[in-house]
PDB file of N, CA and C in Angstrom:
ATOM      1  N   UNK U   1     -31.001   0.636 -16.643  1.00 57.00           N
ATOM      2  CA  UNK U   1     -29.625   0.264 -16.674  1.00 57.00           C
ATOM      3  C   UNK U   1     -29.202  -0.789 -17.339  1.00 57.00           C
ATOM      4  N   UNK U   2     -28.334  -0.477 -18.074  1.00 64.00           N
ATOM      5  CA  UNK U   2     -27.630  -2.196 -18.924  1.00 64.00           C
ATOM      6  C   UNK U   2     -27.074  -2.633 -18.030  1.00 64.00           C
ATOM      7  N   UNK U   3     -26.599  -3.693 -18.463  1.00 62.00           N
ATOM      8  CA  UNK U   3     -25.370  -4.569 -17.550  1.00 62.00           C
ATOM      9  C   UNK U   3     -24.137  -3.834 -17.707  1.00 62.00           C
ATOM     10  N   UNK U   4     -23.761  -3.438 -18.857  1.00 62.00           N
ATOM     11  CA  UNK U   4     -22.491  -2.943 -18.840  1.00 62.00           C
ATOM     12  C   UNK U   4     -22.389  -1.572 -17.896  1.00 62.00           C
ATOM     13  N   UNK U   5     -23.512  -0.719 -17.689  1.00 59.00           N
ATOM     14  CA  UNK U   5     -23.272   0.311 -16.923  1.00 59.00           C
ATOM     15  C   UNK U   5     -23.292  -0.083 -15.245  1.00 59.00           C
ATOM     16  N   UNK U   6     -23.942  -1.116 -15.097  1.00 56.00           N
ATOM     17  CA  UNK U   6     -24.166  -1.810 -13.577  1.00 56.00           C
ATOM     18  C   UNK U   6     -22.535  -2.267 -13.327  1.00 56.00           C
ATOM     19  N   UNK U   7     -22.154  -2.981 -14.114  1.00 57.00           N
ATOM     20  CA  UNK U   7     -20.685  -3.519 -13.859  1.00 57.00           C
ATOM     21  C   UNK U   7     -19.667  -2.595 -13.808  1.00 57.00           C
ATOM     22  N   UNK U   8     -19.593  -1.458 -14.661  1.00 57.00           N
ATOM     23  CA  UNK U   8     -18.826  -0.470 -14.714  1.00 57.00           C
ATOM     24  C   UNK U   8     -18.600   0.307 -13.306  1.00 57.00           C
ATOM     25  N   UNK U   9     -19.627   0.654 -12.777  1.00 61.00           N
ATOM     26  CA  UNK U   9     -19.469   1.144 -11.385  1.00 61.00           C
ATOM     27  C   UNK U   9     -19.117   0.224 -10.356  1.00 61.00           C
ATOM     28  N   UNK U  10     -18.991  -0.962 -10.261  1.00 65.00           N
ATOM     29  CA  UNK U  10     -18.588  -2.050  -9.527  1.00 65.00           C
ATOM     30  C   UNK U  10     -17.155  -2.534  -9.598  1.00 65.00           C
ATOM     31  N   UNK U  11     -16.557  -2.552 -10.852  1.00 68.00           N
ATOM     32  CA  UNK U  11     -15.548  -2.927 -11.227  1.00 68.00           C
ATOM     33  C   UNK U  11     -14.124  -1.874 -10.565  1.00 68.00           C
ATOM     34  N   UNK U  12     -14.643  -0.818 -10.094  1.00 67.00           N
ATOM     35  CA  UNK U  12     -13.356   0.376  -9.759  1.00 67.00           C
ATOM     36  C   UNK U  12     -12.865  -0.489  -8.308  1.00 67.00           C
ATOM     37  N   UNK U  13     -11.439  -0.757  -8.351  1.00 72.00           N
ATOM     38  CA  UNK U  13     -10.815  -1.441  -7.252  1.00 72.00           C
ATOM     39  C   UNK U  13      -9.950  -0.507  -6.187  1.00 72.00           C
ATOM     40  N   UNK U  14      -9.778   0.913  -6.752  1.00 65.00           N
ATOM     41  CA  UNK U  14      -9.112   1.646  -5.807  1.00 65.00           C
ATOM     42  C   UNK U  14      -7.869   2.225  -6.765  1.00 65.00           C
ATOM     43  N   UNK U  15      -7.039   0.979  -6.752  1.00 65.00           N
ATOM     44  CA  UNK U  15      -5.926   1.191  -7.302  1.00 65.00           C
ATOM     45  C   UNK U  15      -4.867   2.311  -6.839  1.00 65.00           C
ATOM     46  N   UNK U  16      -3.914   2.881  -7.556  1.00 64.00           N
ATOM     47  CA  UNK U  16      -3.248   4.189  -7.329  1.00 64.00           C
ATOM     48  C   UNK U  16      -3.999   5.286  -7.045  1.00 64.00           C
ATOM     49  N   UNK U  17      -5.119   5.534  -7.689  1.00 64.00           N
ATOM     50  CA  UNK U  17      -5.737   6.795  -7.758  1.00 64.00           C
ATOM     51  C   UNK U  17      -6.888   6.643  -6.506  1.00 64.00           C
ATOM     52  N   UNK U  18      -6.662   5.726  -5.790  1.00 60.00           N
ATOM     53  CA  UNK U  18      -7.532   5.925  -4.395  1.00 60.00           C
ATOM     54  C   UNK U  18      -7.314   6.841  -3.624  1.00 60.00           C
ATOM     55  N   UNK U  19      -8.719   7.038  -3.025  1.00 64.00           N
ATOM     56  CA  UNK U  19      -8.275   8.330  -1.727  1.00 64.00           C
ATOM     57  C   UNK U  19      -7.603   7.739  -0.681  1.00 64.00           C
ATOM     58  N   UNK U  20      -7.056   8.580   0.391  1.00 68.00           N
ATOM     59  CA  UNK U  20      -6.574   7.759   1.403  1.00 68.00           C
ATOM     60  C   UNK U  20      -5.512   9.085   1.765  1.00 68.00           C
ATOM     61  N   UNK U  21      -4.939   8.780   3.012  1.00 80.00           N
ATOM     62  CA  UNK U  21      -3.872   9.630   3.496  1.00 80.00           C
ATOM     63  C   UNK U  21      -2.436   9.332   3.307  1.00 80.00           C
ATOM     64  N   UNK U  22      -2.083   9.946   1.987  1.00 86.00           N
ATOM     65  CA  UNK U  22      -0.638   9.696   1.495  1.00 86.00           C
ATOM     66  C   UNK U  22       0.607  10.098   2.541  1.00 86.00           C
ATOM     67  N   UNK U  23       0.301  11.005   3.237  1.00 88.00           N
ATOM     68  CA  UNK U  23       1.624  11.255   4.108  1.00 88.00           C
ATOM     69  C   UNK U  23       1.740  10.010   5.140  1.00 88.00           C
ATOM     70  N   UNK U  24       0.513   9.559   5.471  1.00 88.00           N
ATOM     71  CA  UNK U  24       0.714   8.579   6.770  1.00 88.00           C
ATOM     72  C   UNK U  24       0.982   7.231   5.908  1.00 88.00           C
ATOM     73  N   UNK U  25       0.709   7.065   4.868  1.00 90.00           N
ATOM     74  CA  UNK U  25       1.097   5.828   3.990  1.00 90.00           C
ATOM     75  C   UNK U  25       2.405   5.820   3.632  1.00 90.00           C
ATOM     76  N   UNK U  26       3.073   7.122   3.313  1.00 92.00           N
ATOM     77  CA  UNK U  26       4.481   7.221   3.155  1.00 92.00           C
ATOM     78  C   UNK U  26       5.188   7.007   4.381  1.00 92.00           C
ATOM     79  N   UNK U  27       4.776   7.427   5.405  1.00 93.00           N
ATOM     80  CA  UNK U  27       5.368   7.451   6.580  1.00 93.00           C
ATOM     81  C   UNK U  27       5.469   5.812   7.177  1.00 93.00           C
ATOM     82  N   UNK U  28       4.319   5.349   7.031  1.00 94.00           N
ATOM     83  CA  UNK U  28       4.321   3.791   7.507  1.00 94.00           C
ATOM     84  C   UNK U  28       5.289   3.023   6.754  1.00 94.00           C
ATOM     85  N   UNK U  29       5.408   3.019   5.364  1.00 95.00           N
ATOM     86  CA  UNK U  29       6.495   2.679   4.478  1.00 95.00           C
ATOM     87  C   UNK U  29       7.735   2.832   4.943  1.00 95.00           C
ATOM     88  N   UNK U  30       8.169   3.788   5.250  1.00 96.00           N
ATOM     89  CA  UNK U  30       9.393   4.007   5.705  1.00 96.00           C
ATOM     90  C   UNK U  30       9.643   3.391   7.351  1.00 96.00           C
ATOM     91  N   UNK U  31       8.784   3.564   8.114  1.00 97.00           N
ATOM     92  CA  UNK U  31       8.732   2.604   9.128  1.00 97.00           C
ATOM     93  C   UNK U  31       8.887   1.147   9.144  1.00 97.00           C
ATOM     94  N   UNK U  32       8.258   0.587   8.160  1.00 98.00           N
ATOM     95  CA  UNK U  32       8.507  -0.610   7.829  1.00 98.00           C
ATOM     96  C   UNK U  32       9.941  -1.042   7.099  1.00 98.00           C
ATOM     97  N   UNK U  33      10.526  -0.163   6.596  1.00 97.00           N
ATOM     98  CA  UNK U  33      11.746  -0.229   5.837  1.00 97.00           C
ATOM     99  C   UNK U  33      12.656  -0.137   7.096  1.00 97.00           C
ATOM    100  N   UNK U  34      12.582   0.597   8.176  1.00 97.00           N
ATOM    101  CA  UNK U  34      13.529   0.600   9.330  1.00 97.00           C
ATOM    102  C   UNK U  34      13.431  -0.564  10.037  1.00 97.00           C
ATOM    103  N   UNK U  35      12.128  -0.966  10.209  1.00 98.00           N
ATOM    104  CA  UNK U  35      11.902  -2.120  11.102  1.00 98.00           C
ATOM    105  C   UNK U  35      12.703  -3.457  10.441  1.00 98.00           C
ATOM    106  N   UNK U  36      12.362  -3.390   9.149  1.00 96.00           N
ATOM    107  CA  UNK U  36      13.038  -4.435   8.413  1.00 96.00           C
ATOM    108  C   UNK U  36      14.814  -4.485   8.661  1.00 96.00           C
ATOM    109  N   UNK U  37      15.407  -3.311   8.393  1.00 96.00           N
ATOM    110  CA  UNK U  37      16.701  -3.314   8.581  1.00 96.00           C
ATOM    111  C   UNK U  37      17.206  -3.493   9.914  1.00 96.00           C
ATOM    112  N   UNK U  38      16.279  -3.128  10.856  1.00 96.00           N
ATOM    113  CA  UNK U  38      16.964  -3.363  12.314  1.00 96.00           C
ATOM    114  C   UNK U  38      16.855  -4.930  12.665  1.00 96.00           C
ATOM    115  N   UNK U  39      15.600  -5.530  11.922  1.00 96.00           N
ATOM    116  CA  UNK U  39      15.499  -6.932  12.023  1.00 96.00           C
ATOM    117  C   UNK U  39      16.573  -7.525  11.570  1.00 96.00           C
ATOM    118  N   UNK U  40      17.096  -7.439  10.293  1.00 95.00           N
ATOM    119  CA  UNK U  40      18.361  -8.112   9.281  1.00 95.00           C
ATOM    120  C   UNK U  40      19.470  -7.863  10.417  1.00 95.00           C
ATOM    121  N   UNK U  41      19.781  -6.417  10.722  1.00 94.00           N
ATOM    122  CA  UNK U  41      20.808  -6.598  11.396  1.00 94.00           C
ATOM    123  C   UNK U  41      21.274  -7.030  12.824  1.00 94.00           C
ATOM    124  N   UNK U  42      19.961  -7.238  13.459  1.00 94.00           N
ATOM    125  CA  UNK U  42      19.809  -7.979  14.752  1.00 94.00           C
ATOM    126  C   UNK U  42      20.141  -9.455  14.516  1.00 94.00           C
ATOM    127  N   UNK U  43      19.625 -10.091  13.539  1.00 93.00           N
ATOM    128  CA  UNK U  43      19.903 -11.534  13.088  1.00 93.00           C
ATOM    129  C   UNK U  43      21.204 -11.785  12.527  1.00 93.00           C
ATOM    130  N   UNK U  44      21.679 -10.836  12.512  1.00 91.00           N
ATOM    131  CA  UNK U  44      23.297 -11.026  11.817  1.00 91.00           C
ATOM    132  C   UNK U  44      23.328 -11.464  10.257  1.00 91.00           C
ATOM    133  N   UNK U  45      22.323 -11.061   9.476  1.00 86.00           N
ATOM    134  CA  UNK U  45      22.190 -11.235   8.280  1.00 86.00           C
ATOM    135  C   UNK U  45      23.088 -10.430   7.301  1.00 86.00           C
ATOM    136  N   UNK U  46      23.387  -9.369   7.775  1.00 74.00           N
ATOM    137  CA  UNK U  46      24.011  -8.364   6.888  1.00 74.00           C
ATOM    138  C   UNK U  46      25.602  -8.031   7.653  1.00 74.00           C
TER     139      UNK U  46
END
């Protein structure tokens, strides 16, 4: 195995093509948006 072949298999970082539960990730994102909006309104920043 050459050095290039060995490093090519280790350089994958996952990125946007990574595996994972897309629905849960989407829902968690919206939950964070709602929590942030509640925090902003409770602190009177809006």
